[in-house]
CSV table of C-alpha atoms in Angstrom, one decimal:
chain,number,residue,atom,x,y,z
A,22,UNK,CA,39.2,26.0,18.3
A,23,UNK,CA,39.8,26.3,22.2
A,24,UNK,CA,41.3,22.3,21.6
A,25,UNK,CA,43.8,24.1,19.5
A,26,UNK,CA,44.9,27.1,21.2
A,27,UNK,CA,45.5,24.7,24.2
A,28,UNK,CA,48.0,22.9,21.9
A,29,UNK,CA,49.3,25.8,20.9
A,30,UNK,CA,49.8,26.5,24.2
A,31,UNK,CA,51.2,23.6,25.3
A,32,UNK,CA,53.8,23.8,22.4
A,33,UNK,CA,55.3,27.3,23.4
A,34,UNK,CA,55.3,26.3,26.6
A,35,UNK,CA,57.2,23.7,26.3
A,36,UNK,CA,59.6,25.1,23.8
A,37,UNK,CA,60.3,28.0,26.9
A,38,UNK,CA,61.5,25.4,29.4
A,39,UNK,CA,63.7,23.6,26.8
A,40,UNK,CA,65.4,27.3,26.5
A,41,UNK,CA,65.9,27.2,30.2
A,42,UNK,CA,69.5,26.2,31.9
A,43,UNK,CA,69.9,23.7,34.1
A,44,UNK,CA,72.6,22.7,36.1
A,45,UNK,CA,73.3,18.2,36.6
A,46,UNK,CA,75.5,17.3,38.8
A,47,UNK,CA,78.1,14.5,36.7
A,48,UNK,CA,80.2,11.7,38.6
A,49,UNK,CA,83.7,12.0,35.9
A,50,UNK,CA,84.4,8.4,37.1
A,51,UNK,CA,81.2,6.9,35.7
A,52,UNK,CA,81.3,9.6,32.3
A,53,UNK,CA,83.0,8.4,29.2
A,54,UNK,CA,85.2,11.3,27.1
A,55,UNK,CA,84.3,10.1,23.0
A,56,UNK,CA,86.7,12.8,21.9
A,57,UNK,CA,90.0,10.9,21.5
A,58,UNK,CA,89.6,10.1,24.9
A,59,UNK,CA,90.9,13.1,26.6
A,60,UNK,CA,89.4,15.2,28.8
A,61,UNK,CA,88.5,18.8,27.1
A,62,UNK,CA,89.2,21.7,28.7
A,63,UNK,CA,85.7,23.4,27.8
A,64,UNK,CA,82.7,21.2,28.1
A,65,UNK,CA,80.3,23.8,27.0
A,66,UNK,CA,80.3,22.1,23.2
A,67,UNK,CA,79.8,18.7,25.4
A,68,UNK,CA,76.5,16.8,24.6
A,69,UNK,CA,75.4,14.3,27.6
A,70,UNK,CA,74.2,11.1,26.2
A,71,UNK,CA,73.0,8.1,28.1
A,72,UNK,CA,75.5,5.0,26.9
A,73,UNK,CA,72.7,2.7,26.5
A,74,UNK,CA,71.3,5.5,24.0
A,75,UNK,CA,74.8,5.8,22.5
A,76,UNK,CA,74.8,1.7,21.8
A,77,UNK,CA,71.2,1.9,20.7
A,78,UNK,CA,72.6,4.6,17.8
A,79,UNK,CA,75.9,1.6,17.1
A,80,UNK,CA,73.4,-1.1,16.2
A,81,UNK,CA,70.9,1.5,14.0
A,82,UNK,CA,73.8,2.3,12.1
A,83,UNK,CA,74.3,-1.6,11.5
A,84,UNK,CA,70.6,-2.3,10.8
A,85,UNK,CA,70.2,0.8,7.7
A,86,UNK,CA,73.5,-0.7,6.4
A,87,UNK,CA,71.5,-3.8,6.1
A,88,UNK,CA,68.5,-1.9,4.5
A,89,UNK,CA,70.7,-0.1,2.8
A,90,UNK,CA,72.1,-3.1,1.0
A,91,UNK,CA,68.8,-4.4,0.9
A,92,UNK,CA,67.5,-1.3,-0.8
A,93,UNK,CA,69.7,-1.5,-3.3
A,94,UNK,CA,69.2,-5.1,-4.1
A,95,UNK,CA,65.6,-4.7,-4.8
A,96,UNK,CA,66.5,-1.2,-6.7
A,97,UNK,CA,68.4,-3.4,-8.9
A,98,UNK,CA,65.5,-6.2,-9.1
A,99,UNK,CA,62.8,-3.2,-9.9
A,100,UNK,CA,65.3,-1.7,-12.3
A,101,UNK,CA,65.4,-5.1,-14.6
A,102,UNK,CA,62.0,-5.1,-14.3
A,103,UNK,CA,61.8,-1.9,-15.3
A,104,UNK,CA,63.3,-2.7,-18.3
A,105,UNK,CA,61.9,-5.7,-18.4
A,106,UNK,CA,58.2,-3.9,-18.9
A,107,UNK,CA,59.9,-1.4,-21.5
A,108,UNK,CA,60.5,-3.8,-24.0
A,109,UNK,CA,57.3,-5.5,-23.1
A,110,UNK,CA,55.6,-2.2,-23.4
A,111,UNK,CA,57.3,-1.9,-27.2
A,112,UNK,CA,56.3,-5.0,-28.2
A,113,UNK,CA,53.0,-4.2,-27.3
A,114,UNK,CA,53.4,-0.2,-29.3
A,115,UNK,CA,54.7,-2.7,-32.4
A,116,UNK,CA,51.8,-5.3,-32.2
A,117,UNK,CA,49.0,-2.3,-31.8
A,118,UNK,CA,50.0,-0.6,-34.3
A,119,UNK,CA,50.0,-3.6,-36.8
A,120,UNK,CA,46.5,-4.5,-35.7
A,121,UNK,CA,45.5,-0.7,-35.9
A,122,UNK,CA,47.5,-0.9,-39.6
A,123,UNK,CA,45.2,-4.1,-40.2
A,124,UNK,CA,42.1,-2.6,-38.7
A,125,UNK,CA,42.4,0.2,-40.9
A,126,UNK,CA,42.7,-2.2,-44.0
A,127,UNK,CA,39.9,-4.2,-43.0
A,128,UNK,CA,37.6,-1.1,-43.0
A,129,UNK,CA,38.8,0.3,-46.7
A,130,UNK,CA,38.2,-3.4,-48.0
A,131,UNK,CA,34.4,-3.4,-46.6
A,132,UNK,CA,33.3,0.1,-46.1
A,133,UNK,CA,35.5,2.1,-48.5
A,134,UNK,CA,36.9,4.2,-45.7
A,135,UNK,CA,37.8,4.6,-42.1
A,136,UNK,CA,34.8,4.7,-40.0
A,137,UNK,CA,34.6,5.1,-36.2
A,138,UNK,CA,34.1,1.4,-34.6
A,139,UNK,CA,32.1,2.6,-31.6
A,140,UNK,CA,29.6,4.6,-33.3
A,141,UNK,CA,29.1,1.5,-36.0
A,142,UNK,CA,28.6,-1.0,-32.9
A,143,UNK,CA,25.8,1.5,-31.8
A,144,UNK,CA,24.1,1.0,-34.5
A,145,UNK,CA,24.4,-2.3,-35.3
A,146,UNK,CA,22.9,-2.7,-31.2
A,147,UNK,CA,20.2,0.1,-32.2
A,148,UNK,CA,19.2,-1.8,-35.5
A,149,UNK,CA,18.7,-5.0,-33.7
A,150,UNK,CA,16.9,-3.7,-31.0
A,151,UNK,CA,14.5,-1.7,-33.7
A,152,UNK,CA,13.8,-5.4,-35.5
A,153,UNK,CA,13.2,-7.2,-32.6
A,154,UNK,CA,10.6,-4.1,-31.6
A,155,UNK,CA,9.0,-4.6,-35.3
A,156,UNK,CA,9.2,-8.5,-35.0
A,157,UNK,CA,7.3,-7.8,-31.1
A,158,UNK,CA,4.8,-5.4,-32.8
A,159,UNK,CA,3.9,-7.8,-36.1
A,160,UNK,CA,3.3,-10.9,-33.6
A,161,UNK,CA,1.0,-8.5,-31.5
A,162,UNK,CA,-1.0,-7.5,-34.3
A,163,UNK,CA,-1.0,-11.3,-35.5
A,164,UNK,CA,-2.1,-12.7,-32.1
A,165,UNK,CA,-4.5,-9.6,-31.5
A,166,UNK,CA,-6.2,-10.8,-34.8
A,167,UNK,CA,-6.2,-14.5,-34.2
A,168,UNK,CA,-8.1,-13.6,-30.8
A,169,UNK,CA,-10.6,-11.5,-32.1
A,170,UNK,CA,-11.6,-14.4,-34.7
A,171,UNK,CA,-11.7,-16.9,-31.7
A,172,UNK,CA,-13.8,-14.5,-30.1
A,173,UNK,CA,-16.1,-14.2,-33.1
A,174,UNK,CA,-16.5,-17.8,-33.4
A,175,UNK,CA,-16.8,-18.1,-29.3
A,176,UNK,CA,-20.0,-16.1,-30.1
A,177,UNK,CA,-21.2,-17.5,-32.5
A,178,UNK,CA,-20.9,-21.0,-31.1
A,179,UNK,CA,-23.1,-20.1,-28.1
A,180,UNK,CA,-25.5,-18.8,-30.3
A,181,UNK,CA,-25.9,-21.6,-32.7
A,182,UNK,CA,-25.9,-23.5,-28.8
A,183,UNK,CA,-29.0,-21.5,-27.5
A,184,UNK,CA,-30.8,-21.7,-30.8
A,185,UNK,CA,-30.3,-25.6,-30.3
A,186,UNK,CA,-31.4,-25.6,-26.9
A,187,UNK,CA,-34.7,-23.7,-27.4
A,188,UNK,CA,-35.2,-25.8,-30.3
A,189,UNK,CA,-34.3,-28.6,-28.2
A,190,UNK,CA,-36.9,-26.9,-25.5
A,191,UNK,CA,-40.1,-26.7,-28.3
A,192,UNK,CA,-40.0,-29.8,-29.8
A,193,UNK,CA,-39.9,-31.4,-25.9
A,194,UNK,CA,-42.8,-29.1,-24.6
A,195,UNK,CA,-44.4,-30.5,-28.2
A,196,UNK,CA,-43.9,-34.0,-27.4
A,197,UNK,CA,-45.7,-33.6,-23.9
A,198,UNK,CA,-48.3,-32.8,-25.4
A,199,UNK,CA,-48.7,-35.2,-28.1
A,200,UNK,CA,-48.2,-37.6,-25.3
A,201,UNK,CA,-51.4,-36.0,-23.6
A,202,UNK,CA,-53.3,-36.2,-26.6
A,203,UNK,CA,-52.2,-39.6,-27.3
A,204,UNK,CA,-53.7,-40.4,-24.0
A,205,UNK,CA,-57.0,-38.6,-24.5
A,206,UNK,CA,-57.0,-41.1,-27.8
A,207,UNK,CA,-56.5,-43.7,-26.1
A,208,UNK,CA,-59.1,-43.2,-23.4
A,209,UNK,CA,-61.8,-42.1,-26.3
A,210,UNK,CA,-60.9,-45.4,-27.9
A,211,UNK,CA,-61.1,-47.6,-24.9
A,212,UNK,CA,-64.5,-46.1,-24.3
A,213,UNK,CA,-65.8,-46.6,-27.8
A,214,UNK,CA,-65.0,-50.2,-27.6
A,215,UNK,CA,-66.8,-50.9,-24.0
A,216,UNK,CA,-70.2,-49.5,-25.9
A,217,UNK,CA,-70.0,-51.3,-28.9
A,218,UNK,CA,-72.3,-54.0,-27.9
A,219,UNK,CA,-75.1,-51.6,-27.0
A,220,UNK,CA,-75.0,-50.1,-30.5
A,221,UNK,CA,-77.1,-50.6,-33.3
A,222,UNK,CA,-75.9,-52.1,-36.5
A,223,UNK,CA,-75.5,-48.9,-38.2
A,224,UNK,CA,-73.9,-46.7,-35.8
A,225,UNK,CA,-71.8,-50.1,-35.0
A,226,UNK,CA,-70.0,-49.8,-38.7
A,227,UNK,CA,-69.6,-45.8,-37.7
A,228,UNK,CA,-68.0,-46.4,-35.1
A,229,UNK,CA,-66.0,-49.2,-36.6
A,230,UNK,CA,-65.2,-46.4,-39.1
A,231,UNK,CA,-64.2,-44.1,-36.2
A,232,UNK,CA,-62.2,-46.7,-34.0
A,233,UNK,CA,-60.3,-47.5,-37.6
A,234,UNK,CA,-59.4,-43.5,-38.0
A,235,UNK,CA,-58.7,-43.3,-34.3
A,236,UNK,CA,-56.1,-46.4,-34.5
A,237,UNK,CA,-54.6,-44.6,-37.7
A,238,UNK,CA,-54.3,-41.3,-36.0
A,239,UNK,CA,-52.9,-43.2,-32.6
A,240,UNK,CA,-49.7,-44.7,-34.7
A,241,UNK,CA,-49.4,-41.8,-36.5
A,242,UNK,CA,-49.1,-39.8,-33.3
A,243,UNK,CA,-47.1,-42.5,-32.3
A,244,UNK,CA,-44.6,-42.4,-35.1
A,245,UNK,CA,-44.0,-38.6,-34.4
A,246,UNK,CA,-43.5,-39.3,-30.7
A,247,UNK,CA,-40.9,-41.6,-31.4
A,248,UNK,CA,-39.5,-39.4,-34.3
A,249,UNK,CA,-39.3,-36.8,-31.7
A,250,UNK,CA,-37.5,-38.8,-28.9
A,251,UNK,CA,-34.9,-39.4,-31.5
A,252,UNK,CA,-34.5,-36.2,-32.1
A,253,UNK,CA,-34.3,-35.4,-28.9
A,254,UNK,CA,-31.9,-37.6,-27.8
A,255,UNK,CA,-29.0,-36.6,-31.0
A,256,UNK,CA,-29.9,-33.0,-29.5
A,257,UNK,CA,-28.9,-34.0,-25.5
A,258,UNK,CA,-26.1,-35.6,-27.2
A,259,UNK,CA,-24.4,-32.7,-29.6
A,260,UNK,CA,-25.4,-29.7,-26.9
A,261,UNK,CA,-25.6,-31.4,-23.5
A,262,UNK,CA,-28.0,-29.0,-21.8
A,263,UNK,CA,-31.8,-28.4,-22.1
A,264,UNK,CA,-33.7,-25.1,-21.5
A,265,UNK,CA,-37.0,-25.7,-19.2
A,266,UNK,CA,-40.5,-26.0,-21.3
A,267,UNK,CA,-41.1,-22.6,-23.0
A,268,UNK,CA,-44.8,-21.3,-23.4
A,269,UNK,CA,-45.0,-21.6,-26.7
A,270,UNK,CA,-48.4,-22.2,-28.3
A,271,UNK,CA,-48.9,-25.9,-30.0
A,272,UNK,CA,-51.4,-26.6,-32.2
A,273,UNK,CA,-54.3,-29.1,-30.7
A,274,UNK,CA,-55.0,-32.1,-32.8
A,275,UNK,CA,-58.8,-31.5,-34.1
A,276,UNK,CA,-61.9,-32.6,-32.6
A,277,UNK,CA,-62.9,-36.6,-32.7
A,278,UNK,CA,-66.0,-37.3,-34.9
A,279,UNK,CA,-68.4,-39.4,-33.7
A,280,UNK,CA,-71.0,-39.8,-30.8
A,281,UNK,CA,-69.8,-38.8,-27.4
């Protein structure tokens, strides 16, 4: 605001001094007359005017005839343009309104009647946007599914896999110890035949008897053993891992006849 009254200020003031008279003091030898070269008798009307000033104004006058002329050449060069874009602009009027006349055609022959163009693109956009959300929707249900059943058999797998291993587990803890009682055979059996020459005749063919039911029972156990490693082996090979020995309770083989 004060920024402005100072202007304001500066303004009026200045327009006060330009009302002011003031007296110059003018050498007629070096001051050119321009009205038909006489001297007036009033020089009141006079205007002072520096000559370069007055040259300057000679030559402007030249240059805005030259823009001038210039001026009007490109006035005429906008004008045929002008013109130019008219009949470009009714050739364009003509053309749209055949394609509007052919549009409108178009529509009758496929829909019967004129329909608005932007409203049927949006919902030809919204229809395709709805089937690609059922198509999403169907192949998340489908997948979802598919999942759940490889989750089912994921289960079941590992069950069927620790059903194997304990089974796996039993029949190894069983084979340690038929190997044990094999052992104990074998040891009965090695001492039976060490005491058979101090034996009399008749406990000789018991014994006999014995050591024949101990040899049977030996192979038999023998058989199984191998029967079980077998087993055991197809087992490491379709699981691949073994539970440790479970305490489960395995029948004893039964008590050896004879003398002790």
């Amino acid at each position: 605001c004060a920024k402005n009254d100072l202007e304001a200020f500066q303004l009026e003031k200045q327009k006060k001094m330009n009302e002011l008279d003031m007296i110059v003091t003018l050498n007629l030898d070096r001051s050119s007359i321009m009205q038909n070269g006489v001297l007036p008798s009033d020089l009141v009307s006079c205007l002072v005017f520096h000559s370069a000033g007055v040259n300057q104004l000679a030559n402007r006058i030249k240059e805005l005839q030259q823009e001038k002329a210039h001026q009007i050449r490109k006035f005429k060069e906008l004008k045929k343009s002008h013109i130019h874009l008219i009949k470009g602009k009714k050739g364009m009027q003509e053309k749209l309104l055949g394609l509007d006349e052919k549009c409108q055609n178009m529509m009758l022959l496929k829909f019967g009647r004129e329909v608005d163009l932007k409203k049927l693109e949006n919902i030809s956009t919204n229809r395709i946007a709805e089937e690609l959300k059922e198509t999403i929707a169907k192949k998340d249900v489908k997948y979802s599914r598919k999942l759940n059943e490889w989750d089912v058999q994921i289960n079941q797998a590992k069950q069927r896999l620790l059903s194997s291993t304990r089974e796996h587990t039993g029949r190894l803890d069983t084979l340690n110890d038929m190997t044990k009682d094999k052992q104990d055979l074998e040891g009965v059996l090695d001492g039976k035949q060490k005491n058979l020459g101090g034996e009399y005749s008749g406990q000789r063919k018991a014994d006999l008897k014995e050591r024949q039911r101990l040899l049977q029972l030996v192979q038999l156990q023998a058989q199984e053993i191998d029967a079980l490693k077998d087993e055991i082996g197809i087992l490491s090979r379709k699981d691949g891992h073994i539970l440790p020995p479970t305490q489960t309770a395995v029948p004893r083989l039964p008590p050896i006849g004879g003398r002790s």
